[in-house]
mmCIF file of C-alpha atoms and ligand atoms in Angstrom:
data_model
loop_
_atom_site.group_PDB
_atom_site.id
_atom_site.type_symbol
_atom_site.label_atom_id
_atom_site.label_comp_id
_atom_site.label_asym_id
_atom_site.label_seq_id
_atom_site.Cartn_x
_atom_site.Cartn_y
_atom_site.Cartn_z
ATOM 1 C CA MET A 15 0.000 0.000 0.000
ATOM 2 C CA PRO A 16 1.496 3.356 -0.977
ATOM 3 C CA PHE A 17 1.838 5.710 1.949
ATOM 4 C CA PRO A 18 -0.186 7.697 2.836
ATOM 5 C CA LEU A 19 -3.448 6.298 1.446
ATOM 6 C CA HIS A 20 -5.445 9.260 2.682
ATOM 7 C CA ARG A 21 -4.361 12.675 1.552
ATOM 8 C CA PRO A 22 -6.881 15.294 2.740
ATOM 9 C CA ARG A 23 -4.869 17.857 0.805
ATOM 10 C CA ARG A 24 -6.208 16.386 -2.501
ATOM 11 C CA LEU A 25 -9.456 18.271 -1.981
ATOM 12 C CA ARG A 26 -7.725 21.506 -1.005
ATOM 13 C CA ARG A 27 -5.589 21.886 -4.087
ATOM 14 C CA THR A 28 -7.639 24.432 -5.999
ATOM 15 C CA GLU A 29 -10.360 26.910 -5.131
ATOM 16 C CA ALA A 30 -12.754 24.993 -7.366
ATOM 17 C CA LEU A 31 -12.196 21.790 -5.382
ATOM 18 C CA ARG A 32 -12.368 23.574 -2.042
ATOM 19 C CA SER A 33 -15.601 25.205 -3.054
ATOM 20 C CA LEU A 34 -17.044 21.863 -4.218
ATOM 21 C CA VAL A 35 -16.557 20.261 -0.801
ATOM 22 C CA ARG A 36 -17.279 23.324 1.327
ATOM 23 C CA GLU A 37 -19.519 22.412 4.266
ATOM 24 C CA THR A 38 -20.901 25.830 5.166
ATOM 25 C CA ARG A 39 -21.876 28.630 2.853
ATOM 26 C CA LEU A 40 -22.700 32.068 4.089
ATOM 27 C CA SER A 41 -25.482 33.947 2.413
ATOM 28 C CA ALA A 42 -26.684 37.510 2.716
ATOM 29 C CA ARG A 43 -30.104 35.869 2.990
ATOM 30 C CA SER A 44 -29.435 34.821 6.578
ATOM 31 C CA LEU A 45 -28.141 38.172 7.839
ATOM 32 C CA VAL A 46 -29.998 40.658 10.015
ATOM 33 C CA TYR A 47 -28.769 44.252 10.200
ATOM 34 C CA PRO A 48 -29.126 46.008 13.610
ATOM 35 C CA LEU A 49 -29.964 49.711 13.384
ATOM 36 C CA PHE A 50 -30.376 52.537 15.892
ATOM 37 C CA VAL A 51 -33.079 55.121 15.393
ATOM 38 C CA CYS A 52 -33.164 58.501 17.117
ATOM 39 C CA PRO A 53 -35.341 61.650 17.078
ATOM 40 C CA GLY A 54 -34.853 64.508 14.636
ATOM 41 C CA THR A 55 -34.502 64.759 10.894
ATOM 42 C CA ASN A 56 -31.515 64.265 8.648
ATOM 43 C CA VAL A 57 -29.485 62.781 11.519
ATOM 44 C CA ARG A 58 -26.658 60.352 10.743
ATOM 45 C CA ASP A 59 -24.630 60.390 13.907
ATOM 46 C CA GLU A 60 -21.657 58.018 13.965
ATOM 47 C CA ILE A 61 -21.276 55.863 17.084
ATOM 48 C CA ARG A 62 -17.783 56.509 18.371
ATOM 49 C CA SER A 63 -16.999 52.954 19.443
ATOM 50 C CA MET A 64 -18.698 51.381 16.416
ATOM 51 C CA PRO A 65 -17.234 53.145 13.373
ATOM 52 C CA GLY A 66 -19.439 52.790 10.314
ATOM 53 C CA ASN A 67 -22.569 52.466 12.474
ATOM 54 C CA PHE A 68 -24.875 55.374 13.096
ATOM 55 C CA ARG A 69 -27.836 56.693 15.014
ATOM 56 C CA TRP A 70 -30.299 57.479 12.262
ATOM 57 C CA SER A 71 -33.322 59.736 12.306
ATOM 58 C CA VAL A 72 -36.395 58.081 10.787
ATOM 59 C CA ASP A 73 -35.971 59.731 7.368
ATOM 60 C CA ARG A 74 -32.341 58.610 7.025
ATOM 61 C CA LEU A 75 -33.095 55.192 8.502
ATOM 62 C CA VAL A 76 -35.507 54.518 5.678
ATOM 63 C CA GLU A 77 -32.740 55.138 3.123
ATOM 64 C CA GLU A 78 -30.351 52.890 5.004
ATOM 65 C CA CYS A 79 -32.970 50.134 5.122
ATOM 66 C CA ARG A 80 -33.537 50.416 1.399
ATOM 67 C CA SER A 81 -29.839 50.178 0.699
ATOM 68 C CA ALA A 82 -29.539 47.070 2.928
ATOM 69 C CA PHE A 83 -32.530 45.479 1.212
ATOM 70 C CA ASP A 84 -30.994 46.187 -2.201
ATOM 71 C CA LEU A 85 -27.882 44.290 -1.102
ATOM 72 C CA GLY A 86 -29.998 41.190 -0.431
ATOM 73 C CA ILE A 87 -30.312 41.583 3.335
ATOM 74 C CA PRO A 88 -33.782 40.323 4.234
ATOM 75 C CA ALA A 89 -34.198 41.826 7.710
ATOM 76 C CA VAL A 90 -33.284 44.635 10.085
ATOM 77 C CA ILE A 91 -33.661 44.814 13.855
ATOM 78 C CA LEU A 92 -34.455 48.222 15.293
ATOM 79 C CA PHE A 93 -33.329 49.784 18.562
ATOM 80 C CA GLY A 94 -34.807 53.075 19.670
ATOM 81 C CA ILE A 95 -33.133 56.024 21.306
ATOM 82 C CA PRO A 96 -36.026 57.986 22.780
ATOM 83 C CA GLU A 97 -36.402 61.699 23.308
ATOM 84 C CA ARG A 98 -37.016 61.174 27.011
ATOM 85 C CA LYS A 99 -36.328 58.349 29.417
ATOM 86 C CA ASP A 100 -38.344 57.709 32.580
ATOM 87 C CA GLU A 101 -38.629 55.207 35.436
ATOM 88 C CA VAL A 102 -40.955 52.866 33.549
ATOM 89 C CA GLY A 103 -39.683 53.280 29.991
ATOM 90 C CA SER A 104 -42.908 54.825 28.673
ATOM 91 C CA GLU A 105 -41.582 55.484 25.198
ATOM 92 C CA ALA A 106 -41.036 51.744 24.673
ATOM 93 C CA TYR A 107 -44.799 51.302 24.392
ATOM 94 C CA ALA A 108 -45.977 54.728 23.241
ATOM 95 C CA PRO A 109 -47.983 54.390 20.005
ATOM 96 C CA ASP A 110 -45.932 57.239 18.557
ATOM 97 C CA GLY A 111 -42.636 56.195 20.181
ATOM 98 C CA ILE A 112 -39.459 56.452 18.156
ATOM 99 C CA VAL A 113 -39.396 52.791 17.124
ATOM 100 C CA GLN A 114 -43.110 52.701 16.327
ATOM 101 C CA ARG A 115 -42.671 55.711 14.033
ATOM 102 C CA ALA A 116 -39.616 54.123 12.448
ATOM 103 C CA VAL A 117 -41.412 50.840 11.764
ATOM 104 C CA ARG A 118 -44.296 52.618 10.057
ATOM 105 C CA ALA A 119 -41.951 54.598 7.826
ATOM 106 C CA VAL A 120 -39.738 51.638 6.915
ATOM 107 C CA LYS A 121 -42.626 49.269 6.175
ATOM 108 C CA LYS A 122 -44.206 51.910 3.985
ATOM 109 C CA ALA A 123 -41.044 52.556 1.991
ATOM 110 C CA VAL A 124 -39.615 49.000 1.844
ATOM 111 C CA PRO A 125 -42.595 46.695 2.434
ATOM 112 C CA ASP A 126 -40.733 43.458 1.705
ATOM 113 C CA LEU A 127 -37.977 44.102 4.226
ATOM 114 C CA ILE A 128 -38.598 42.133 7.429
ATOM 115 C CA VAL A 129 -38.648 44.561 10.336
ATOM 116 C CA ILE A 130 -37.786 43.019 13.696
ATOM 117 C CA CYS A 131 -38.267 45.074 16.859
ATOM 118 C CA ASP A 132 -36.182 44.528 19.956
ATOM 119 C CA VAL A 133 -38.546 44.374 22.925
ATOM 120 C CA CYS A 134 -36.888 45.739 26.048
ATOM 121 C CA LEU A 135 -37.070 48.685 28.398
ATOM 122 C CA ASP A 136 -33.402 49.501 28.963
ATOM 123 C CA GLU A 137 -33.077 52.044 26.165
ATOM 124 C CA TYR A 138 -36.146 53.816 27.563
ATOM 125 C CA THR A 139 -35.658 53.761 31.345
ATOM 126 C CA SER A 140 -33.857 56.510 33.243
ATOM 127 C CA HIS A 141 -32.076 53.864 35.363
ATOM 128 C CA GLY A 142 -31.049 51.833 32.297
ATOM 129 C CA HIS A 143 -32.385 48.511 33.531
ATOM 130 C CA CYS A 144 -34.476 46.156 31.415
ATOM 131 C CA GLY A 145 -37.354 46.106 33.882
ATOM 132 C CA VAL A 146 -39.241 47.959 36.580
ATOM 133 C CA VAL A 147 -37.200 48.749 39.699
ATOM 134 C CA LYS A 148 -38.802 47.901 43.044
ATOM 135 C CA ASN A 149 -36.873 48.166 46.297
ATOM 136 C CA GLY A 150 -33.612 48.304 44.384
ATOM 137 C CA GLU A 151 -34.352 45.102 42.476
ATOM 138 C CA ILE A 152 -35.613 44.442 38.955
ATOM 139 C CA ASP A 153 -39.173 43.232 39.414
ATOM 140 C CA ASN A 154 -40.007 40.399 37.054
ATOM 141 C CA ASP A 155 -43.773 40.196 37.048
ATOM 142 C CA SER A 156 -44.657 43.867 36.833
ATOM 143 C CA THR A 157 -42.212 44.181 33.926
ATOM 144 C CA LEU A 158 -44.077 41.572 31.852
ATOM 145 C CA GLU A 159 -47.083 43.829 31.422
ATOM 146 C CA LEU A 160 -44.915 46.635 30.022
ATOM 147 C CA LEU A 161 -43.014 44.305 27.694
ATOM 148 C CA ALA A 162 -46.291 42.945 26.354
ATOM 149 C CA ARG A 163 -47.511 46.481 25.711
ATOM 150 C CA ALA A 164 -44.258 47.347 23.954
ATOM 151 C CA ALA A 165 -44.473 44.264 21.722
ATOM 152 C CA LEU A 166 -48.124 44.927 20.871
ATOM 153 C CA SER A 167 -47.486 48.569 19.993
ATOM 154 C CA GLN A 168 -44.599 47.544 17.720
ATOM 155 C CA VAL A 169 -46.735 44.965 15.938
ATOM 156 C CA GLN A 170 -49.590 47.451 15.598
ATOM 157 C CA ALA A 171 -47.086 49.796 13.970
ATOM 158 C CA GLY A 172 -46.221 47.061 11.474
ATOM 159 C CA ALA A 173 -43.340 45.037 12.970
ATOM 160 C CA ASP A 174 -43.020 41.626 11.324
ATOM 161 C CA ILE A 175 -41.251 39.937 14.254
ATOM 162 C CA VAL A 176 -40.807 40.915 17.904
ATOM 163 C CA ALA A 177 -37.636 39.999 19.748
ATOM 164 C CA PRO A 178 -37.729 40.203 23.563
ATOM 165 C CA SER A 179 -34.207 40.792 24.903
ATOM 166 C CA ASP A 180 -35.013 41.566 28.534
ATOM 167 C CA MET A 181 -34.495 38.077 30.040
ATOM 168 C CA MET A 182 -37.499 38.341 32.387
ATOM 169 C CA ASP A 183 -39.032 34.963 33.234
ATOM 170 C CA GLY A 184 -42.258 34.198 31.418
ATOM 171 C CA ARG A 185 -42.097 37.063 28.944
ATOM 172 C CA VAL A 186 -42.505 34.964 25.821
ATOM 173 C CA ARG A 187 -45.801 33.500 27.052
ATOM 174 C CA ARG A 188 -47.015 36.916 28.157
ATOM 175 C CA ILE A 189 -46.179 38.512 24.816
ATOM 176 C CA ARG A 190 -47.691 35.591 22.863
ATOM 177 C CA GLY A 191 -50.907 35.960 24.850
ATOM 178 C CA GLU A 192 -51.046 39.713 24.265
ATOM 179 C CA LEU A 193 -50.457 39.397 20.517
ATOM 180 C CA ASP A 194 -52.945 36.553 20.096
ATOM 181 C CA ALA A 195 -55.630 38.379 22.050
ATOM 182 C CA ALA A 196 -55.232 41.335 19.694
ATOM 183 C CA GLY A 197 -55.509 39.090 16.637
ATOM 184 C CA PHE A 198 -51.808 38.995 15.752
ATOM 185 C CA THR A 199 -51.594 35.213 15.839
ATOM 186 C CA GLN A 200 -49.281 35.141 12.831
ATOM 187 C CA THR A 201 -46.524 37.367 14.210
ATOM 188 C CA PRO A 202 -43.454 35.329 15.188
ATOM 189 C CA ILE A 203 -41.453 35.815 18.382
ATOM 190 C CA LEU A 204 -37.686 35.680 18.178
ATOM 191 C CA ALA A 205 -36.597 35.155 21.790
ATOM 192 C CA TYR A 206 -33.206 36.207 23.074
ATOM 193 C CA SER A 207 -33.217 32.959 25.074
ATOM 194 C CA ALA A 208 -29.600 32.485 26.072
ATOM 195 C CA LYS A 209 -28.493 36.042 26.632
ATOM 196 C CA TYR A 210 -25.419 36.350 28.784
ATOM 197 C CA ALA A 211 -24.451 39.171 31.147
ATOM 198 C CA SER A 212 -21.606 40.101 28.830
ATOM 199 C CA ALA A 213 -19.030 42.878 28.684
ATOM 200 C CA PHE A 214 -19.264 42.570 24.906
ATOM 201 C CA TYR A 215 -22.349 44.845 24.982
ATOM 202 C CA GLY A 216 -20.242 47.859 25.965
ATOM 203 C CA PRO A 217 -20.323 49.769 22.674
ATOM 204 C CA PHE A 218 -24.088 49.166 22.285
ATOM 205 C CA ARG A 219 -24.706 50.777 25.639
ATOM 206 C CA GLU A 220 -22.728 53.777 24.507
ATOM 207 C CA ALA A 221 -24.761 53.877 21.291
ATOM 208 C CA ALA A 222 -28.100 53.661 23.107
ATOM 209 C CA ASN A 223 -26.930 55.432 26.251
ATOM 210 C CA SER A 224 -28.414 52.478 28.132
ATOM 211 C CA ALA A 225 -25.755 51.473 30.659
ATOM 212 C CA PRO A 226 -27.421 50.656 33.996
ATOM 213 C CA GLN A 227 -27.178 53.622 36.371
ATOM 214 C CA PHE A 228 -26.772 51.311 39.380
ATOM 215 C CA GLY A 229 -25.728 47.698 39.721
ATOM 216 C CA ASP A 230 -25.512 45.428 36.701
ATOM 217 C CA ARG A 231 -27.678 43.022 34.709
ATOM 218 C CA LYS A 232 -26.495 39.839 36.397
ATOM 219 C CA SER A 233 -29.783 39.189 38.193
ATOM 220 C CA TYR A 234 -31.546 38.674 34.860
ATOM 221 C CA GLN A 235 -28.944 37.970 32.156
ATOM 222 C CA MET A 236 -27.091 34.653 32.288
ATOM 223 C CA ASP A 237 -23.794 33.884 33.965
ATOM 224 C CA PRO A 238 -21.116 33.517 31.245
ATOM 225 C CA ALA A 239 -19.912 30.366 32.980
ATOM 226 C CA ASN A 240 -23.130 28.432 32.336
ATOM 227 C CA GLN A 241 -23.884 26.118 29.453
ATOM 228 C CA ARG A 242 -26.556 23.708 30.737
ATOM 229 C CA GLU A 243 -28.625 26.634 31.934
ATOM 230 C CA ALA A 244 -28.798 27.875 28.345
ATOM 231 C CA LEU A 245 -30.616 24.694 27.354
ATOM 232 C CA ARG A 246 -33.078 25.232 30.179
ATOM 233 C CA GLU A 247 -33.700 28.845 29.134
ATOM 234 C CA ILE A 248 -34.199 27.824 25.506
ATOM 235 C CA ALA A 249 -36.539 24.970 26.443
ATOM 236 C CA LEU A 250 -38.688 27.357 28.474
ATOM 237 C CA ASP A 251 -38.913 29.869 25.634
ATOM 238 C CA VAL A 252 -39.819 27.168 23.112
ATOM 239 C CA GLU A 253 -42.524 25.867 25.463
ATOM 240 C CA GLU A 254 -43.824 29.395 25.920
ATOM 241 C CA GLY A 255 -44.194 29.806 22.177
ATOM 242 C CA ALA A 256 -40.927 31.203 20.808
ATOM 243 C CA ASP A 257 -40.664 30.635 17.046
ATOM 244 C CA ILE A 258 -36.949 31.389 16.775
ATOM 245 C CA ILE A 259 -34.463 31.326 19.625
ATOM 246 C CA MET A 260 -31.223 33.286 19.953
ATOM 247 C CA VAL A 261 -27.844 32.948 21.574
ATOM 248 C CA LYS A 262 -26.010 36.166 22.404
ATOM 249 C CA PRO A 263 -23.147 37.098 22.139
ATOM 250 C CA ALA A 264 -22.084 34.797 19.299
ATOM 251 C CA MET A 265 -18.354 34.104 18.991
ATOM 252 C CA PRO A 266 -17.527 33.707 22.690
ATOM 253 C CA TYR A 267 -20.546 31.345 22.987
ATOM 254 C CA LEU A 268 -20.228 29.109 19.923
ATOM 255 C CA ASP A 269 -20.410 26.040 22.169
ATOM 256 C CA VAL A 270 -23.855 27.197 23.246
ATOM 257 C CA VAL A 271 -24.912 27.708 19.622
ATOM 258 C CA THR A 272 -23.832 24.169 18.745
ATOM 259 C CA LEU A 273 -25.519 22.685 21.770
ATOM 260 C CA ALA A 274 -28.722 24.538 20.973
ATOM 261 C CA ARG A 275 -28.549 23.240 17.401
ATOM 262 C CA GLN A 276 -28.200 19.663 18.670
ATOM 263 C CA HIS A 277 -31.085 19.895 21.139
ATOM 264 C CA PHE A 278 -33.735 21.975 19.375
ATOM 265 C CA ASP A 279 -35.350 21.933 15.979
ATOM 266 C CA VAL A 280 -36.479 25.576 15.887
ATOM 267 C CA PRO A 281 -34.485 28.071 13.828
ATOM 268 C CA ILE A 282 -31.515 29.432 15.758
ATOM 269 C CA ALA A 283 -30.185 32.957 15.597
ATOM 270 C CA ALA A 284 -26.904 34.232 16.983
ATOM 271 C CA TYR A 285 -26.036 37.874 17.645
ATOM 272 C CA GLN A 286 -22.526 39.027 16.818
ATOM 273 C CA VAL A 287 -22.783 41.902 19.271
ATOM 274 C CA SER A 288 -21.315 45.386 19.383
ATOM 275 C CA GLY A 289 -18.140 44.434 21.256
ATOM 276 C CA GLU A 290 -17.408 41.629 18.815
ATOM 277 C CA PHE A 291 -17.763 44.112 15.970
ATOM 278 C CA SER A 292 -15.673 46.790 17.680
ATOM 279 C CA LEU A 293 -12.780 44.437 18.465
ATOM 280 C CA ILE A 294 -12.458 43.568 14.808
ATOM 281 C CA ALA A 295 -12.976 47.126 13.597
ATOM 282 C CA ALA A 296 -10.376 48.533 16.009
ATOM 283 C CA ALA A 297 -7.692 45.943 15.334
ATOM 284 C CA ALA A 298 -8.223 46.374 11.592
ATOM 285 C CA GLU A 299 -7.952 50.151 11.933
ATOM 286 C CA LYS A 300 -4.577 49.653 13.573
ATOM 287 C CA GLY A 301 -3.545 47.463 10.661
ATOM 288 C CA TRP A 302 -3.085 44.439 12.905
ATOM 289 C CA ILE A 303 -5.588 42.183 11.180
ATOM 290 C CA ASP A 304 -7.279 41.865 7.800
ATOM 291 C CA ARG A 305 -10.755 43.279 8.420
ATOM 292 C CA GLU A 306 -12.518 41.607 5.539
ATOM 293 C CA ARG A 307 -11.075 38.158 6.105
ATOM 294 C CA ILE A 308 -11.701 38.266 9.851
ATOM 295 C CA MET A 309 -15.242 39.454 9.230
ATOM 296 C CA MET A 310 -15.946 36.547 6.867
ATOM 297 C CA GLU A 311 -14.196 34.024 9.085
ATOM 298 C CA SER A 312 -16.094 35.146 12.191
ATOM 299 C CA LEU A 313 -19.447 34.965 10.379
ATOM 300 C CA THR A 314 -18.571 31.575 8.898
ATOM 301 C CA SER A 315 -17.693 30.251 12.345
ATOM 302 C CA ILE A 316 -21.054 31.364 13.734
ATOM 303 C CA HIS A 317 -22.885 29.725 10.843
ATOM 304 C CA ARG A 318 -20.758 26.569 11.090
ATOM 305 C CA ALA A 319 -21.500 26.312 14.815
ATOM 306 C CA GLY A 320 -25.180 26.000 13.937
ATOM 307 C CA ALA A 321 -26.770 29.441 13.622
ATOM 308 C CA ASP A 322 -29.286 29.759 10.791
ATOM 309 C CA ILE A 323 -29.639 33.493 11.248
ATOM 310 C CA ILE A 324 -26.868 35.941 12.150
ATOM 311 C CA LEU A 325 -27.405 39.425 13.521
ATOM 312 C CA THR A 326 -24.330 41.461 12.674
ATOM 313 C CA TYR A 327 -23.174 45.054 12.335
ATOM 314 C CA PHE A 328 -21.148 43.803 9.350
ATOM 315 C CA ALA A 329 -24.355 42.902 7.490
ATOM 316 C CA LYS A 330 -23.958 45.375 4.640
ATOM 317 C CA GLU A 331 -20.240 44.850 4.265
ATOM 318 C CA ALA A 332 -20.601 41.065 4.295
ATOM 319 C CA ALA A 333 -23.519 41.178 1.865
ATOM 320 C CA THR A 334 -21.456 43.318 -0.494
ATOM 321 C CA ARG A 335 -18.605 40.833 -0.261
ATOM 322 C CA LEU A 336 -20.910 37.835 -0.764
ATOM 323 C CA ARG A 337 -22.210 39.351 -3.973
ATOM 324 C CA CYS A 338 -18.836 39.206 -5.709
HETATM 325 C C1 LIG B 418 -31.205 45.182 25.346
HETATM 326 C C2 LIG B 418 -30.189 44.814 24.356
HETATM 327 C C3 LIG B 418 -28.811 44.974 24.457
HETATM 328 C C4 LIG B 418 -28.262 44.495 23.261
HETATM 329 C C5 LIG B 418 -29.314 44.084 22.458
HETATM 330 N N1 LIG B 418 -30.505 44.273 23.163
HETATM 331 C C6 LIG B 418 -28.001 45.607 25.526
HETATM 332 C C7 LIG B 418 -27.859 45.004 26.844
HETATM 333 O O1 LIG B 418 -28.394 43.933 27.172
HETATM 334 O O2 LIG B 418 -27.187 45.657 27.625
HETATM 335 C C8 LIG B 418 -26.802 44.453 22.958
HETATM 336 C C9 LIG B 418 -26.459 44.295 21.515
HETATM 337 C C10 LIG B 418 -25.042 44.586 21.220
HETATM 338 O O3 LIG B 418 -24.164 44.714 22.093
HETATM 339 O O4 LIG B 418 -24.759 44.709 20.021
HETATM 340 N N2 LIG B 418 -32.195 45.999 24.799
#
């Protein structure tokens, strides 16, 4: 027998061969583009720690959505930066809140673009927490009512999918009940099921000015050390009626993505969060890494780990690259 019999390199010799046997293929069709919307007109305010990402006023947001859609990106997820914040995050569920206005404008201008709304209070509360504060703690059950109102108002404004990111217990069931009672039985819920209390959200909190004013989010977001608990969280959300589940952040939690893929048959999303984006952007700016290759490799790894859908601030850049 000639040695060696097996030569894995045979299938790596040319790009044509490599492409023939490639196991994972990224597509712009599975990307979701996160966008921040703020009051005013003609605003395109760059986020310092997330170069190339902006706070958009509704009019400019519509243009950005159209340009993403034209690149083959099927969906955006919207985060609102309200005019005023208060104790109970009123603008999260105001019929004419910033996100509600944005959804109406985007759906009117680009009807076939899927508009996902993040359901949470932190961008809207003066204390920056994702729920109602009672006696210095984040009160689970009184928060559910407000989340349900926020989700309903977003769907009434035209949102195609609602995505609760608050990590309160029981919120998926509460939101499902609220939507069904109002006749929105066909609107899917994308649940941030395994959302970790991560330092990788730093730049987002700068963008949305939503850092907690006291304490941290560890009493509701998951401990980064836990893997089994993610399965429990996902199982609960699926039971409560989640249509799509999400793991967040993505790259530091690829084991969780893979485990979720093995245990559940619902579509799985992963969120390459602000800090993941900023690390790559900053190192590339310094000339230490190849931005485009690292971008594609990081997205491929998330897809390979088992995510069907990827939320990423690189959405437009990756879609442009995937076109060529
Ligand atoms: C909460 C929410 C956050 C992110 C998405 N939804 C912030 C947080 O939990 O502090 C973070 C996304 C990112 O870092 O890109 N509304």
